[in-house]
mmCIF file of C-alpha atoms in Angstrom:
data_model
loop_
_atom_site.group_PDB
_atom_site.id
_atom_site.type_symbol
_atom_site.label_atom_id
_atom_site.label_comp_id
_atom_site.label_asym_id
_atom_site.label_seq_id
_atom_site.Cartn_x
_atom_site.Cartn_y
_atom_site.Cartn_z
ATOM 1 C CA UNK A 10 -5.681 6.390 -9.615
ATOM 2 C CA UNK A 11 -3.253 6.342 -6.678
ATOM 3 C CA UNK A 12 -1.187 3.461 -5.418
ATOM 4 C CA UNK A 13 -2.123 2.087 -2.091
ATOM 5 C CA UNK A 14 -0.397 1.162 0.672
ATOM 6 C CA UNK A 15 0.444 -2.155 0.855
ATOM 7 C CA UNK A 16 3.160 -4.859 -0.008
ATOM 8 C CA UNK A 17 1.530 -5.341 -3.065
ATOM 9 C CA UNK A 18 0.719 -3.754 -6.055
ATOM 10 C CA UNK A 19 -3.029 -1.699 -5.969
ATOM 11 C CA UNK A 20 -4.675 0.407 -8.095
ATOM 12 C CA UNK A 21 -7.174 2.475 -6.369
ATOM 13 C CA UNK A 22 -9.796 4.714 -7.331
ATOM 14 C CA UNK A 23 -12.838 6.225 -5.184
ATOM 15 C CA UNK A 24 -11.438 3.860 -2.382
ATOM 16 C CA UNK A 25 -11.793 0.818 -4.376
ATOM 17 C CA UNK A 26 -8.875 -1.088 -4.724
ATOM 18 C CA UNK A 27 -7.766 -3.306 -7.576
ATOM 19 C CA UNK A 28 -5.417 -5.601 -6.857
ATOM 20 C CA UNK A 29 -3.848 -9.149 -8.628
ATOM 21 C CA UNK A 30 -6.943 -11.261 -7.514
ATOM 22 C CA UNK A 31 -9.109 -8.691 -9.668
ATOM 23 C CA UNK A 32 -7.218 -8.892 -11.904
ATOM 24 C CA UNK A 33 -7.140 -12.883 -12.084
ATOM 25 C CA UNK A 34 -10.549 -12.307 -12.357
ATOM 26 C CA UNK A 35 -10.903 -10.605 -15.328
ATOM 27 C CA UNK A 36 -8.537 -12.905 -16.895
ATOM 28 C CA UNK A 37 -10.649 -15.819 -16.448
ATOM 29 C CA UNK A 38 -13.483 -14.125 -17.516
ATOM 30 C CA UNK A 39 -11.713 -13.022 -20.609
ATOM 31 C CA UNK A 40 -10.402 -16.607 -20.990
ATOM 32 C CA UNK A 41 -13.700 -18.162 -20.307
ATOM 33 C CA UNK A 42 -16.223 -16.249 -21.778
ATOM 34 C CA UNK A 43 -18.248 -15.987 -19.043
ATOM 35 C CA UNK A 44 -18.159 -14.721 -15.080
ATOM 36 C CA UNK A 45 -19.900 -18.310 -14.138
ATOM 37 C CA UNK A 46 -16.850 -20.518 -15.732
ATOM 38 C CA UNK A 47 -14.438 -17.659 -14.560
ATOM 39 C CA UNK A 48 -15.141 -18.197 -10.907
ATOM 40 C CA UNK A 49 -15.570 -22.189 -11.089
ATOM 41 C CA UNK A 50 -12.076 -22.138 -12.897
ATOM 42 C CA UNK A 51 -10.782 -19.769 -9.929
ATOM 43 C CA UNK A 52 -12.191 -22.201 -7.267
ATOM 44 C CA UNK A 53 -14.598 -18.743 -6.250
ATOM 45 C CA UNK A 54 -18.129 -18.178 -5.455
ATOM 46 C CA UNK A 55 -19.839 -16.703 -8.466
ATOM 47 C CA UNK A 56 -22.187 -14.957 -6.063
ATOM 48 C CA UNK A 57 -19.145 -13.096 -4.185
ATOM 49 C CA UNK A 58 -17.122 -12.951 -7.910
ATOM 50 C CA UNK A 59 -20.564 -10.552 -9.109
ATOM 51 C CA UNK A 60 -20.848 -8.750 -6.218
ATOM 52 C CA UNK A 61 -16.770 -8.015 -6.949
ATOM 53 C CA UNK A 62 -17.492 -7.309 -10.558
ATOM 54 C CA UNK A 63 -20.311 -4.621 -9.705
ATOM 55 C CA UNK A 64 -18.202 -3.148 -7.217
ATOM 56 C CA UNK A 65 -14.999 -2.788 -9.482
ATOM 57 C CA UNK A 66 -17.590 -1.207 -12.308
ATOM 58 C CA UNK A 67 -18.954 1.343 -9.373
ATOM 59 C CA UNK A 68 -15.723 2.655 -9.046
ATOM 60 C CA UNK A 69 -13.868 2.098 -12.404
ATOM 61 C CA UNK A 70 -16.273 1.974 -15.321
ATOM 62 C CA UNK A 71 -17.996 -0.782 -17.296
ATOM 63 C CA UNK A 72 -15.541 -3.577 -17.477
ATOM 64 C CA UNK A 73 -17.843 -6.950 -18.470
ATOM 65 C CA UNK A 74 -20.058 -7.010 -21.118
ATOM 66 C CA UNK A 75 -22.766 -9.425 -20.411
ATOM 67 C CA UNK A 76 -25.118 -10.973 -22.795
ATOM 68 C CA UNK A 77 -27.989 -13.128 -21.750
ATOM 69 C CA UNK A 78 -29.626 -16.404 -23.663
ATOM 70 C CA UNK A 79 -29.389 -17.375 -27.062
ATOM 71 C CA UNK A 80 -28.441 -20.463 -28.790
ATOM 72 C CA UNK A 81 -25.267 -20.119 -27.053
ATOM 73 C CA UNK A 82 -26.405 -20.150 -23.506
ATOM 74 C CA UNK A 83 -25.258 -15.976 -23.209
ATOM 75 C CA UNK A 84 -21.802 -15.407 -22.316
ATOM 76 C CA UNK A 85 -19.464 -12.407 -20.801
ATOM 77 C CA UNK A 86 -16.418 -10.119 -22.657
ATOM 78 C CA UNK A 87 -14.187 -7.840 -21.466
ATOM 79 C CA UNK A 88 -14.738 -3.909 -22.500
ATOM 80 C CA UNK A 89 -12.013 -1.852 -23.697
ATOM 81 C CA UNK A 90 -11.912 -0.424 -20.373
ATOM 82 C CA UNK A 91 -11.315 -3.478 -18.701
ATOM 83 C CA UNK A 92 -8.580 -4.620 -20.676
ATOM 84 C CA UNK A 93 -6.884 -0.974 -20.609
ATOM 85 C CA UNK A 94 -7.716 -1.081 -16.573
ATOM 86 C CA UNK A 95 -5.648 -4.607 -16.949
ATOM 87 C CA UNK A 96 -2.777 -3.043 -19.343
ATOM 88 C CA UNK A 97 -1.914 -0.470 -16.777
ATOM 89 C CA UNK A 98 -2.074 -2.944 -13.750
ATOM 90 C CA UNK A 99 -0.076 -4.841 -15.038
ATOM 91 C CA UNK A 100 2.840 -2.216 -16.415
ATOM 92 C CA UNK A 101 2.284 -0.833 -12.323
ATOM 93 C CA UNK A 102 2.818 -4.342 -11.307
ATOM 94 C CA UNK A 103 6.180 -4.148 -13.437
ATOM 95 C CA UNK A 104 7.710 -1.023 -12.207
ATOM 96 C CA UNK A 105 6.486 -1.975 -8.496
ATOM 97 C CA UNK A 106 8.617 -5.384 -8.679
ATOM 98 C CA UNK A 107 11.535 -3.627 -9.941
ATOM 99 C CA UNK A 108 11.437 -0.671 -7.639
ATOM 100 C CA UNK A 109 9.779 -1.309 -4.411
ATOM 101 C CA UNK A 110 11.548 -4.492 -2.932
ATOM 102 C CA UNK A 111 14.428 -2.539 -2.100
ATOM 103 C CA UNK A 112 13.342 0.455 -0.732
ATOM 104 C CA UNK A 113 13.026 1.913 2.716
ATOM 105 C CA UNK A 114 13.310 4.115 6.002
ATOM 106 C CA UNK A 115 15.263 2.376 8.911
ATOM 107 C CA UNK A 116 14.822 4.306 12.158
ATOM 108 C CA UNK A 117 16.325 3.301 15.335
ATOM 109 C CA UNK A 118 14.522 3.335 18.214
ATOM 110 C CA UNK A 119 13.416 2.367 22.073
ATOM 111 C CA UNK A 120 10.224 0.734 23.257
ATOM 112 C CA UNK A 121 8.443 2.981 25.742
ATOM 113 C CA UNK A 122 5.039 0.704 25.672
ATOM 114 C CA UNK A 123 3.988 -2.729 24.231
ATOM 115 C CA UNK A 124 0.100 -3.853 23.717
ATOM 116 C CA UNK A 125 0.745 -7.623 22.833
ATOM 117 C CA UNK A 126 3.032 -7.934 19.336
ATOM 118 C CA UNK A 127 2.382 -4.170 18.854
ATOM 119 C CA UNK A 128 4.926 -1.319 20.636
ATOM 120 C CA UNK A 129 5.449 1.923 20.812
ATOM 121 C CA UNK A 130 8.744 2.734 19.638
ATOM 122 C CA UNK A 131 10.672 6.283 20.610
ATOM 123 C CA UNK A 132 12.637 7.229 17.295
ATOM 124 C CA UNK A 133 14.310 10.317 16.525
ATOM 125 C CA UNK A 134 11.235 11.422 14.384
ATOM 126 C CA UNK A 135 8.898 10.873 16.870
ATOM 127 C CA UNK A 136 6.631 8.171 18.559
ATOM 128 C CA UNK A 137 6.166 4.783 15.687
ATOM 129 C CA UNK A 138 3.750 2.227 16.517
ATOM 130 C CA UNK A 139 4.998 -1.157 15.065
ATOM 131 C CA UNK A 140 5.322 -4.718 15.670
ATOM 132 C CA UNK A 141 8.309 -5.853 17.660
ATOM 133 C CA UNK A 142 9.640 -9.020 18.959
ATOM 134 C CA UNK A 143 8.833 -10.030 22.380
ATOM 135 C CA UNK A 144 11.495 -9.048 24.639
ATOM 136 C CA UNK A 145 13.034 -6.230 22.534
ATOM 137 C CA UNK A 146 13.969 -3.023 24.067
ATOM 138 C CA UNK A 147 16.364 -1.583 21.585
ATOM 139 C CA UNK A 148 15.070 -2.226 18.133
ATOM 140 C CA UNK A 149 15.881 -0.934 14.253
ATOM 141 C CA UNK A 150 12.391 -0.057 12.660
ATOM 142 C CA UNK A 151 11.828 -0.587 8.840
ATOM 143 C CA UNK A 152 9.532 1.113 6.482
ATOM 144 C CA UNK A 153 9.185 0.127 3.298
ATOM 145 C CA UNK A 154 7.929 3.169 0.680
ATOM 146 C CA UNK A 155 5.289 0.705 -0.940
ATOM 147 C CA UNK A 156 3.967 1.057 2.268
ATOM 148 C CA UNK A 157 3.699 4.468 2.786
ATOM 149 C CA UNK A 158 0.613 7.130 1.746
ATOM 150 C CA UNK A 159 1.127 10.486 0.756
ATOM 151 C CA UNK A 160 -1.403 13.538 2.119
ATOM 152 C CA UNK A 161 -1.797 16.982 1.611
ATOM 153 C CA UNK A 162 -1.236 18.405 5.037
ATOM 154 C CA UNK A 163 -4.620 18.908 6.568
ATOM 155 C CA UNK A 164 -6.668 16.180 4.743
ATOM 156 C CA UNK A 165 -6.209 14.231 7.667
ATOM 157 C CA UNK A 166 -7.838 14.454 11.071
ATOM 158 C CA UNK A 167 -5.980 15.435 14.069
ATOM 159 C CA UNK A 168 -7.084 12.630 15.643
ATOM 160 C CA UNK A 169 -4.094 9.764 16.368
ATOM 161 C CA UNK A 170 -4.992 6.304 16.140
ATOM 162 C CA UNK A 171 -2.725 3.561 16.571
ATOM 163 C CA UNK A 172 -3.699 1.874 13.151
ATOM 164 C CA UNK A 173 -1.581 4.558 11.247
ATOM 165 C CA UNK A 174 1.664 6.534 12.171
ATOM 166 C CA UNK A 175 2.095 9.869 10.612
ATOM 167 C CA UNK A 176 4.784 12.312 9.948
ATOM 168 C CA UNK A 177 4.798 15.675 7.848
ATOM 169 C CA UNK A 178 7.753 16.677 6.445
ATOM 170 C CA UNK A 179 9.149 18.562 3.682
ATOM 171 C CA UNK A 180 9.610 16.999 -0.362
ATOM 172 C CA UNK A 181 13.706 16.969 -0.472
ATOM 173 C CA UNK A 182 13.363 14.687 -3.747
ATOM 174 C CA UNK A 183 10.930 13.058 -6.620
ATOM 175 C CA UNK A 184 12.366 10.638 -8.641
ATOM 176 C CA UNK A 185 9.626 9.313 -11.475
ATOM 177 C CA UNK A 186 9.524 6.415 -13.884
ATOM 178 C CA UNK A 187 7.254 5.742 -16.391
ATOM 179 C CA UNK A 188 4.234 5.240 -14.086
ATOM 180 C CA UNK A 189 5.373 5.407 -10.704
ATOM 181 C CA UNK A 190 7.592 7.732 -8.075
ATOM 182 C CA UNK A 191 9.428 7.875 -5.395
ATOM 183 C CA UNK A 192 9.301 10.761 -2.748
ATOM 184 C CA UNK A 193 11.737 11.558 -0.256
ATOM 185 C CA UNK A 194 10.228 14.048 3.539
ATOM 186 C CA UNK A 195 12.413 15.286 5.630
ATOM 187 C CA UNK A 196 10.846 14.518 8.916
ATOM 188 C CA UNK A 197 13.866 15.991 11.083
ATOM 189 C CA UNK A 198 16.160 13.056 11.003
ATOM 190 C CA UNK A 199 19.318 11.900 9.029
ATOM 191 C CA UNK A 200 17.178 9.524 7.502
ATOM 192 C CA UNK A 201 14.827 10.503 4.775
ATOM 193 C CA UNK A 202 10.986 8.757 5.161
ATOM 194 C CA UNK A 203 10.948 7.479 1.037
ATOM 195 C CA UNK A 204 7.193 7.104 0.022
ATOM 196 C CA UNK A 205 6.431 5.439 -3.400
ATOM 197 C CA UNK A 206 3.084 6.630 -4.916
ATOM 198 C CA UNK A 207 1.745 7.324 -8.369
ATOM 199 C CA UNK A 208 2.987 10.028 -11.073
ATOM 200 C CA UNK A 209 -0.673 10.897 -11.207
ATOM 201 C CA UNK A 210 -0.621 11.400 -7.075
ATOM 202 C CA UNK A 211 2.158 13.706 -7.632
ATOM 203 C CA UNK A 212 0.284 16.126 -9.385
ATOM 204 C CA UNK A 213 -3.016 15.562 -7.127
ATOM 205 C CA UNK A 214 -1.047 16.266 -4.331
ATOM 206 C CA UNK A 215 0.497 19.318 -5.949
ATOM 207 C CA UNK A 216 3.845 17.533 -5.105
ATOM 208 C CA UNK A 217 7.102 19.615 -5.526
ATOM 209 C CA UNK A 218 10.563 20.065 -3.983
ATOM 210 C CA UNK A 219 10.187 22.439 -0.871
ATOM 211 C CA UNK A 220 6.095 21.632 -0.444
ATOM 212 C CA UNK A 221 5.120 19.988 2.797
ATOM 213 C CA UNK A 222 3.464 16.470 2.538
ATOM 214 C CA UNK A 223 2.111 14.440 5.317
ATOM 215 C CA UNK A 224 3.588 10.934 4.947
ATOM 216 C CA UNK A 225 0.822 7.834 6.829
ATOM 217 C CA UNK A 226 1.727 4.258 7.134
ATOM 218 C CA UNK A 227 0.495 1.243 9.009
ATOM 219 C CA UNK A 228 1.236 -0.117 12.211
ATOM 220 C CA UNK A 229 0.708 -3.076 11.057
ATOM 221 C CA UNK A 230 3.127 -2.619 8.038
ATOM 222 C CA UNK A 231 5.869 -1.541 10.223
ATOM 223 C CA UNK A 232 8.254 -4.011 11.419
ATOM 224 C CA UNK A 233 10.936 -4.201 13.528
ATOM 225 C CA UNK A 234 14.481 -6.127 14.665
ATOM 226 C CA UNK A 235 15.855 -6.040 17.819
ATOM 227 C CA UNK A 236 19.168 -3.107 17.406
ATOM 228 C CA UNK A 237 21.461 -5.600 19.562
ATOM 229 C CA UNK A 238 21.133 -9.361 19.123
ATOM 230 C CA UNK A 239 23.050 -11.242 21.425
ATOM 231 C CA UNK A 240 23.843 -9.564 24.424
ATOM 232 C CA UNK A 241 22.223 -7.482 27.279
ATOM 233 C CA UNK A 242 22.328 -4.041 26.781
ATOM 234 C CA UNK A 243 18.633 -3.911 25.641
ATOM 235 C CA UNK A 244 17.816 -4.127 29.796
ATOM 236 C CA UNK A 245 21.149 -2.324 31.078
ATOM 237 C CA UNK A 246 19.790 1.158 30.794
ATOM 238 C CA UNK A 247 15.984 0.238 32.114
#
């Protein structure tokens, strides 16, 4: 299981991802005794809640036990798996709250193009596609490591798109927790790009001081403040 690249906490697996409303989910079930009560309580379709359930079980493993008719009307449990598949969400959830709301990359940098609220932004580590302010010139990019995805070099295409901005760079430093770690590239500037993934990516990955990594994040995760509030030397040196 790997930790995706969002704001939030994910577990992912086969490129399924299992986030807090699956989780809810279960929960209700597990409260409820049945899928139907779970998603009335949760103000969800049941239709779309099975759909989610199979999907979750495609990737993950049984997780609801389902029995049908009887003087009871048939009802739904939780399997073991589910409620380990919850246990480790939520310790992940834990160590995410207490280490990812701090953490990031701030690169400085100069927009060269601008498509609507996203730019491209010139930074010492190369070209970032982000969204920026209307107006801004000069702008201070940040990049938080929750948002940031972790690649062997080559398991990506060549191919830029400007959905995802990608850097390779070399491991200067792993720092792990109980379930989670933080990875620091050096992608050739003072600033180190800080990715936080998974123990278990670490050792897919083959992750190690001195190995190259190729680091991937979101435009649309990438924001940006202008460098210079207040004055005019954003359009001085146009």
């Amino acid at each position: 299981m790997d930790l995706d690249a969002g704001f939030d906490a994910q577990l992912d697996k086969s490129g399924v991802e299992f986030d807090e409303r699956d989780a809810g989910l279960l929960r209700a079930i597990d409260d409820h005794g049945s899928l139907n009560a779970a998603a009335g309580a949760l103000g969800r379709s049941y239709s779309r809640s099975q759909r989610r359930v199979v999907e979750l079980e495609e990737a993950f493993g049984p997780l609801v036990a389902r029995e049908r008719g009887g003087t009871g009307g048939g009802g739904s449990t939780l399997t073991d798996g589910a409620r380990d598949l919850l246990v480790a969400f939520e310790r992940l959830t834990a160590e995410f709250t207490g280490v990812a709301e701090v953490e990031e990359t701030v690169l400085d940098g100069t927009v060269v193009e601008r498509d609507g609220e996203l730019a491209t932004v010139e930074t010492p580590a190369g070209t970032v596609r982000a969204i920026v302010p209307t107006g801004s010139r000069r702008v201070r990019l940040a990049i938080r490591a929750d948002a940031v995805t972790l690649h062997t070099p080559g398991a990506l295409p060549d191919r830029e798109t400007s959905a995802r901005n990608r850097f390779q760079g070399e491991v200067t430093a792993i720092e792990s927790g109980d379930a989670l770690a933080r990875v620091a590239l050096d992608i050739g500037t003072d600033a180190r790009l800080t990715a936080l993934v998974t123990r278990e990516s670490i050792a897919t990955l083959a992750l190690s001081l001195g190995s190259e990594a190729v680091a991937s994040f979101k435009a649309t995760a990438t924001r940006a403040i202008p460098a210079q509030q207040g004055t005019s030397d954003e359009r001085t040196d146009d």
